[in-house]
Coordinates of C-alpha atoms and ligand atoms in Angstrom, one line a residue:
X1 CA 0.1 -11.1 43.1
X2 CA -1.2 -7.6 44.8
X3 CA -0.9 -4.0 42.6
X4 CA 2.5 -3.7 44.6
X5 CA 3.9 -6.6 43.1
X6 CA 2.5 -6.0 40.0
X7 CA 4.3 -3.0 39.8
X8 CA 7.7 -4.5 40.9
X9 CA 7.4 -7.3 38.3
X10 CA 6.4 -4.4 35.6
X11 CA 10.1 -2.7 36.4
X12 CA 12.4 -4.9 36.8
X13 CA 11.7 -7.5 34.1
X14 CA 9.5 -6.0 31.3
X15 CA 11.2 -2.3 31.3
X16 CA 14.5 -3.5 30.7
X17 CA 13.3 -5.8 28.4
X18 CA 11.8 -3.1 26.5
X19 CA 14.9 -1.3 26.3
X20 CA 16.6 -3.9 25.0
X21 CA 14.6 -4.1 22.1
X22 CA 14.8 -0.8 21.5
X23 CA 18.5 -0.9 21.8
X24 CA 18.7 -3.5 19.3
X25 CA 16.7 -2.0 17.1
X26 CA 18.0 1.7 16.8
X27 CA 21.8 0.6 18.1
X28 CA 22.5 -1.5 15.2
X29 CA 22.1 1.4 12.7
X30 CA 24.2 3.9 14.7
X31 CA 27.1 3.2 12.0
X32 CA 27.9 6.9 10.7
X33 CA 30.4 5.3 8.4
X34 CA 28.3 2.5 7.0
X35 CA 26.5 2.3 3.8
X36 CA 24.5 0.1 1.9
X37 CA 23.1 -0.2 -2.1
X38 CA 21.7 -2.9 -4.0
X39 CA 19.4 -2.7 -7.3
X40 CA 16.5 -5.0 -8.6
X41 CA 13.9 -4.8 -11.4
X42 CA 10.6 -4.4 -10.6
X43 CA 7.3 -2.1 -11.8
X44 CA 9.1 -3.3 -15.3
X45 CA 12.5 -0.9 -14.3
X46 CA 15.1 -0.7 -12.9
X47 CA 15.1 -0.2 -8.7
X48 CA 17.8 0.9 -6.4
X49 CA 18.1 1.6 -2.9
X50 CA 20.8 3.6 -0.9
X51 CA 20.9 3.7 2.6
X52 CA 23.6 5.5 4.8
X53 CA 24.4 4.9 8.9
X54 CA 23.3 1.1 8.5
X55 CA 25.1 -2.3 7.4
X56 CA 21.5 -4.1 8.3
X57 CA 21.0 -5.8 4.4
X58 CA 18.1 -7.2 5.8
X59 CA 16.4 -3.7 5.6
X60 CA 16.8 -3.7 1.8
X61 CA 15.9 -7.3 1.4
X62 CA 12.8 -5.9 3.4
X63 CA 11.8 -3.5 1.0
X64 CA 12.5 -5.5 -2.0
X65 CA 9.6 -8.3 -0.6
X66 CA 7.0 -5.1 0.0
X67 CA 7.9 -3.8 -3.9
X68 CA 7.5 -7.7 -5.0
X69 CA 3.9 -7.5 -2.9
X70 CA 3.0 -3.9 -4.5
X71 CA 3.4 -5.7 -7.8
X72 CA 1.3 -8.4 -7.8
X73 CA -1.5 -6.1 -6.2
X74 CA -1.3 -2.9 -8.2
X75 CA 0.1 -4.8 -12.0
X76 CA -2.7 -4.3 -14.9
X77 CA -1.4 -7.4 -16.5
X78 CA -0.7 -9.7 -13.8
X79 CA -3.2 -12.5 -13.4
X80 CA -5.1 -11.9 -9.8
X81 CA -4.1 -8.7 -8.9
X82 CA -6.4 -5.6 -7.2
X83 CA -6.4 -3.9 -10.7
X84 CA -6.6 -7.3 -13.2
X85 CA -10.0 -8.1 -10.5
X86 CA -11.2 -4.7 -11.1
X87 CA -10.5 -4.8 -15.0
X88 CA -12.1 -8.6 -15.4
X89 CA -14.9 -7.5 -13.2
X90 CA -17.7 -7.1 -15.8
X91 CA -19.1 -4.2 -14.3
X92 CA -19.9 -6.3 -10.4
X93 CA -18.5 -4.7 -7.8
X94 CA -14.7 -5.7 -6.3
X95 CA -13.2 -5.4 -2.8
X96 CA -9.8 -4.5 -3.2
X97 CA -7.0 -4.0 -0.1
X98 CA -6.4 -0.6 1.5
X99 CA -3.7 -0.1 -0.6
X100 CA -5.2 -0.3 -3.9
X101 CA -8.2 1.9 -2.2
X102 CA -5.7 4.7 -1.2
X103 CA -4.3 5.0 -4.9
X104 CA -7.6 4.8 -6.6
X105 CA -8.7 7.8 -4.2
X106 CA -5.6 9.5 -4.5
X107 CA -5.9 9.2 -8.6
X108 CA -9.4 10.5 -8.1
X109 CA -8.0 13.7 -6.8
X110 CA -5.5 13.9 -9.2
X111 CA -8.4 13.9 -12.1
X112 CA -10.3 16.3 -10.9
X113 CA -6.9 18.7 -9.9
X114 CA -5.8 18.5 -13.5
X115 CA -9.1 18.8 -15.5
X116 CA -9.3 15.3 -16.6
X117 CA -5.7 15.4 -17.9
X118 CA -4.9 12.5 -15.1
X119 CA -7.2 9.9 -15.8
X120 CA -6.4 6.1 -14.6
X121 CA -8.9 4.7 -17.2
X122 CA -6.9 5.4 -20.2
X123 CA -5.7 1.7 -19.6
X124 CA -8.1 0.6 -23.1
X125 CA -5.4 3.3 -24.8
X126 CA -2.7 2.0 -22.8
X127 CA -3.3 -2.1 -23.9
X128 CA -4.0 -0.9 -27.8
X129 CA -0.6 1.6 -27.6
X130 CA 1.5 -1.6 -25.8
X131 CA 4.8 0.2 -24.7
X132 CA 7.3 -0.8 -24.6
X133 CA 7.0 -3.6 -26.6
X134 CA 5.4 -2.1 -29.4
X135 CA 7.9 -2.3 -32.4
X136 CA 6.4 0.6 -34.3
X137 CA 2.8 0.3 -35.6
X138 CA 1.1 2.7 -35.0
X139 CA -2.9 1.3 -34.3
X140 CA -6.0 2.1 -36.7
X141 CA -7.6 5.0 -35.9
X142 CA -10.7 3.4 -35.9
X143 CA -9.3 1.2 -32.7
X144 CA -8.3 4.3 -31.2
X145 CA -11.9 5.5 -31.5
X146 CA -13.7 2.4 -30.6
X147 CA -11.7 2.8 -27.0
X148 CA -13.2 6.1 -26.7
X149 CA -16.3 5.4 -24.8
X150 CA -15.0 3.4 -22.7
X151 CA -12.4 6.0 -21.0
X152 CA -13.8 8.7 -18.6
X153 CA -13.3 8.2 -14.9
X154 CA -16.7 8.9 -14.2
X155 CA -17.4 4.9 -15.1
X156 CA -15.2 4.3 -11.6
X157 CA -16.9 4.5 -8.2
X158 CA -14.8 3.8 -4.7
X159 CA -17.2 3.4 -1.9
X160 CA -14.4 2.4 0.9
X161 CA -12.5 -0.6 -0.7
X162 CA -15.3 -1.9 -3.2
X163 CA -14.4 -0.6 -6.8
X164 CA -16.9 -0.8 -9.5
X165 CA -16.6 -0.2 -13.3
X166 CA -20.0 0.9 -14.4
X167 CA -18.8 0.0 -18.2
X168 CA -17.5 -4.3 -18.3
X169 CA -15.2 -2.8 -21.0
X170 CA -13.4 0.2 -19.3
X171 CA -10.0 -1.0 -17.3
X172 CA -7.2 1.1 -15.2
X173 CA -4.2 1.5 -14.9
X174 CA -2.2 2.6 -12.1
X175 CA 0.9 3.6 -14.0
X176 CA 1.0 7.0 -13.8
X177 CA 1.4 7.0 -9.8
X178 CA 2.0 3.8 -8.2
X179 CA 5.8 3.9 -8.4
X180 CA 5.4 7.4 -6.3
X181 CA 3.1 5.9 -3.8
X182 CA 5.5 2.8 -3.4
X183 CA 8.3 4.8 -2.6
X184 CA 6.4 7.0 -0.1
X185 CA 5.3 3.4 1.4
X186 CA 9.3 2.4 1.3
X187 CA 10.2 5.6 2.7
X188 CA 8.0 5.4 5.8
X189 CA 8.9 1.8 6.3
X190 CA 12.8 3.1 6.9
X191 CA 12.3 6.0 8.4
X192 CA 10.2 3.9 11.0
X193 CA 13.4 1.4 11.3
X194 CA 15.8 4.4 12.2
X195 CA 17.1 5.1 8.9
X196 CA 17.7 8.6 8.6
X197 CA 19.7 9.3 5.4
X198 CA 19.2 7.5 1.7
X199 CA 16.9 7.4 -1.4
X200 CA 14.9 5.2 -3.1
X201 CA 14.9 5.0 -6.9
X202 CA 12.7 3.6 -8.9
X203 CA 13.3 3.5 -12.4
X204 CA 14.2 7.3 -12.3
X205 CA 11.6 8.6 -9.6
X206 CA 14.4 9.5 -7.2
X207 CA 12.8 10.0 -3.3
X208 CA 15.2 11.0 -1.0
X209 CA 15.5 9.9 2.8
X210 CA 16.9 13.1 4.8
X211 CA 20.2 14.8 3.6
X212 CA 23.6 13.1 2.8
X213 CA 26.0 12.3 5.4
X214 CA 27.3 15.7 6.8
X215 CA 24.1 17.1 6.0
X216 CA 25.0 17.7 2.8
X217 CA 21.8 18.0 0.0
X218 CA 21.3 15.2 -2.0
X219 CA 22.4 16.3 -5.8
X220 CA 19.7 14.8 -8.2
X221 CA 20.4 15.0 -12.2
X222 CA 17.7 15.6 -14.4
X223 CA 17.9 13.4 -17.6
X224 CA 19.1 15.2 -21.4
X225 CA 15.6 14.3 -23.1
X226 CA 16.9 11.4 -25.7
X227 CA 20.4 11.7 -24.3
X228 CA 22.4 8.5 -22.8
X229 CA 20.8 7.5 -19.4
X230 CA 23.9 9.1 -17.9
X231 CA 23.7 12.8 -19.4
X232 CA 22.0 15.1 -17.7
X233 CA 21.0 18.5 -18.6
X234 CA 20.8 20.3 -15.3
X235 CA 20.8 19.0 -11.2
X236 CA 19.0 19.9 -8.7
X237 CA 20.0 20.2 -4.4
X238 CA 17.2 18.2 -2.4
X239 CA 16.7 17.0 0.5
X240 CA 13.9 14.8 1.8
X241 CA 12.3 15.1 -0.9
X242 CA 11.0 13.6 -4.3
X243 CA 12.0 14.2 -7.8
X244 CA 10.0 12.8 -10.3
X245 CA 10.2 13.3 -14.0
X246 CA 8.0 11.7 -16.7
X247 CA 9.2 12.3 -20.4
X248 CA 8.7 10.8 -23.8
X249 CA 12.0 9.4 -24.3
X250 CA 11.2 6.5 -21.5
X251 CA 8.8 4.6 -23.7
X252 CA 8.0 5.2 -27.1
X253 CA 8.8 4.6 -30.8
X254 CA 9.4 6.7 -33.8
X255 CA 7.8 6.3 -37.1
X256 CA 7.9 8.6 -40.3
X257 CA 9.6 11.1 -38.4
X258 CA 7.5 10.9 -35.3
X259 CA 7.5 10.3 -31.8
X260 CA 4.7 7.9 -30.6
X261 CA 5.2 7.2 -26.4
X262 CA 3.4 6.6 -23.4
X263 CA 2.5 9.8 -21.8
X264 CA -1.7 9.6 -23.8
X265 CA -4.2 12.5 -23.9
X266 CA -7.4 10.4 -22.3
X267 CA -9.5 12.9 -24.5
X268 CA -7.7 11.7 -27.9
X269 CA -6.4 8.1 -27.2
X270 CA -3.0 9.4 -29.2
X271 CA 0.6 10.7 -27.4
X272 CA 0.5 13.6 -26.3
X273 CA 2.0 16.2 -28.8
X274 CA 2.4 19.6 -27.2
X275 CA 5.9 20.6 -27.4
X276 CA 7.6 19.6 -24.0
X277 CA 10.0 16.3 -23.9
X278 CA 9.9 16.4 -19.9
X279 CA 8.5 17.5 -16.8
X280 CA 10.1 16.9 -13.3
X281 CA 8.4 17.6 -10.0
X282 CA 10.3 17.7 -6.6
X283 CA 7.5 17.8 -3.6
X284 CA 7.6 16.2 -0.5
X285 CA 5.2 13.2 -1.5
X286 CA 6.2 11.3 -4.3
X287 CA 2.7 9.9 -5.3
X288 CA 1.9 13.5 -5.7
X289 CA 5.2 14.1 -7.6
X290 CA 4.3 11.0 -10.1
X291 CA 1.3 12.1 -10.6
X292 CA 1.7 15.8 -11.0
X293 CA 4.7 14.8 -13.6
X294 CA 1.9 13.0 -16.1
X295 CA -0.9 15.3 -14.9
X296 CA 1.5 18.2 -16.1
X297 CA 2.8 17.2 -18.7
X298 CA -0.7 16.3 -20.3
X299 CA -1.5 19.6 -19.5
X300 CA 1.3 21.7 -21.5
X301 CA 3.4 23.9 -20.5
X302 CA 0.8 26.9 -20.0
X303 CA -1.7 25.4 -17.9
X304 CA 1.0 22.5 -16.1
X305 CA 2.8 25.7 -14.6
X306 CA -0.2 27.2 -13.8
X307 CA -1.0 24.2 -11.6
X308 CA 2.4 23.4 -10.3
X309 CA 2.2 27.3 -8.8
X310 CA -1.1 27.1 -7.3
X311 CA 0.3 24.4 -5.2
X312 CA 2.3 25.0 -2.1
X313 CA 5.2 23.1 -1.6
X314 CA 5.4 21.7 -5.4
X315 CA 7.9 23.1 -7.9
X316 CA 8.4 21.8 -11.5
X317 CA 11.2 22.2 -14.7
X318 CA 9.2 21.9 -18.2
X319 CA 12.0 20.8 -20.8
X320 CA 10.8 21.8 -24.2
X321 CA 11.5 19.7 -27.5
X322 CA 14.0 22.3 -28.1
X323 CA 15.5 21.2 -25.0
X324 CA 14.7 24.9 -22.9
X325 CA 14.2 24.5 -19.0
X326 CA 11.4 26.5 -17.9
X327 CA 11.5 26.7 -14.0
X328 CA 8.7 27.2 -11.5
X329 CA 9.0 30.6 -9.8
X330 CA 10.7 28.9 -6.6
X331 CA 12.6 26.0 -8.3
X332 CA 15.9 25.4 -6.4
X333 CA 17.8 26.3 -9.4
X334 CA 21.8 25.1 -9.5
X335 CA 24.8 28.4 -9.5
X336 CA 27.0 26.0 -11.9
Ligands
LIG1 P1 6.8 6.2 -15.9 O1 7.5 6.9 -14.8 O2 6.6 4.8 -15.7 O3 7.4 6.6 -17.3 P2 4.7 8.2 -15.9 O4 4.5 8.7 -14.5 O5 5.4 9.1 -16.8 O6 5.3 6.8 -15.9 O7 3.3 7.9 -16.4 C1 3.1 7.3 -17.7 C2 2.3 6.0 -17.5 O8 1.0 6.4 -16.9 C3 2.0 5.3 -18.8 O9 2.9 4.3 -19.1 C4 0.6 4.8 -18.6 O10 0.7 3.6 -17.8 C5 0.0 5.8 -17.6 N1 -0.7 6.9 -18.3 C6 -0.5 7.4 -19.6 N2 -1.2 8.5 -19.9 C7 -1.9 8.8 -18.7 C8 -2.8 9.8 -18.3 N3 -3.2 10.8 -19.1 N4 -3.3 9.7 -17.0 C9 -2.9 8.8 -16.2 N5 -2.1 7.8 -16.5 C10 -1.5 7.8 -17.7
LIG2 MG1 3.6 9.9 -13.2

């Protein structure tokens, strides 16, 4: 064939063709009316997706397979994945995927943002503490101490996607910010297939896809600390945007009057004690908000809203034992 006829064959057959597909893959969406939801358990909670102006399941079925993948690569305890190869790897370095490498980076700036209050290898803490199926013994002090020397994130190196542990008996754990780096990863996948109005929950950490239908803001409760799941203290208006709150009423015991949970200061070993039950962070990515909501709330309330303000686009509610909200200076606060 000459150019000419090149050319010809380029607009008549592959040109339509490429609309087509384009057609069937925005045009089957265009459904103002529709909406879908379905829930599943993974990350060990409870997961929900809600997406508006579609009927197309498959999208959810989609997501469901990617937060099933996620699992088996970012799970401390799950035989094989990224972090189990990194925490069996006796101090030899590991490739891990991209994935894995982003989140170890991302935790590494977290770390040093927070003054070591955000540390990924408090996992030796995390494995002696055991929440949430820890029925209330609280461990030896002297186990608490042993684990000491092998926390400090200085014993991780990330040199592209090889991880080594300098110490065979330090670990990680990824905890603290993979459910927000999921979502963001959920979140691009939908708004890349059209979607333009939803959320994606998981287990709590609430990130929203674009405003309701009618461009009305999405109207996100924030949970009464040690209330029913379905009392909330306040609400707050987003839109396209996360909400994150980590608190010591998800996972924890009591015993003797006290509350032991799973929000751990990596310079004690032991639950953090400082007077706040909650800390909720909207921002527009929800690694950041996940891990802003533990880096803060190991922090305190002093120095957490310090941080939270020096940051641009980040605002944050402290709830207080006493159950006080303490707002960030440009926290959407609710009229009502
Ligand atoms: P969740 O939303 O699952 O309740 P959070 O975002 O509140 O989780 O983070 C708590 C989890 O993070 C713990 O269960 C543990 O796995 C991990 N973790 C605990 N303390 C720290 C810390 N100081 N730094 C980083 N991760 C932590
Ligand atoms: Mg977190």
């Amino acid at each position: 064939m000459t150019n000419t006829a090149n050319c010809k064959y380029i607009k008549f057959f592959l040109i339509p063709l490429f609309l087509l597909a384009c057609c069937l893959g925005g045009c089957r969406r265009q459904d103002p009316a529709a909406q879908i939801s379905d829930v599943g358990f993974y990350f060990d909670t409870v997961v929900e997706l809600r997406l508006n102006g579609t009927n197309d399941h498959a999208l959810i079925d989609a997501c469901f397979e990617k937060m099933a993948q996620y699992e088996s690569l970012l799970s401390r305890t799950r035989e094989g994945s990224d972090v189990w190869k990194i925490n069996h790897s006796a101090g030899e370095p590991v490739e891990v995927s991209d994935d894995t490498a982003a989140l170890i980076a991302l935790a590494q700036k977290y770390y040093e943002l927070s003054d070591g209050a955000f540390d990924i290898t408090v996992a030796p803490y995390v494995t002696i503490w055991n929440f949430p199926d820890n029925p209330g013994e609280v461990p030896a002090d002297a186990s608490i101490a042993a684990a000491r020397i092998h926390v400090g994130l200085s014993l991780l190196h990330l040199d592209g996607n090889t991880v080594t542990l300098d110490d065979p008996r330090a670990s990680i754990d990824l905890g603290g910010i993979a459910k927000g780096y999921i979502a963001d990863r959920l979140k691009e996948y939908l708004v890349g297939e059209g979607i333009e109005s939803g959320y994606i929950n998981l287990g709590g950490n609430m990130l929203t896809i674009g405003t309701k239908p009618g461009d009305v803001p999405w109207n996100i409760g924030i949970r009464r600390p040690f209330g029913e799941a379905s009392d909330t203290i306040t609400a707050v208006k987003v839109d396209d945007r996360s909400v994150v709150t980590s608190g010591t009423y998800e996972r924890y015991f009591e015993k003797n009057g006290t509350i032991y949970h799973h929000i751990l200061d990596p310079a004690s070993g032991y639950p953090v004690w400082n007077g706040l039950a909650s800390v909720t962070i909207l921002s527009d990515s929800s690694a950041e908000g996940d891990a802003l909501s533990t880096s803060c709330f190991v922090l305190g309330l002093t120095r957490g809203m310090e941080l939270v303000e020096s940051l641009d686009q980040v605002e944050a509610l402290f709830i207080t034992d006493d159950q006080e909200l303490h707002f960030s200076s440009g926290f959407p606060k609710t009229s009502s």
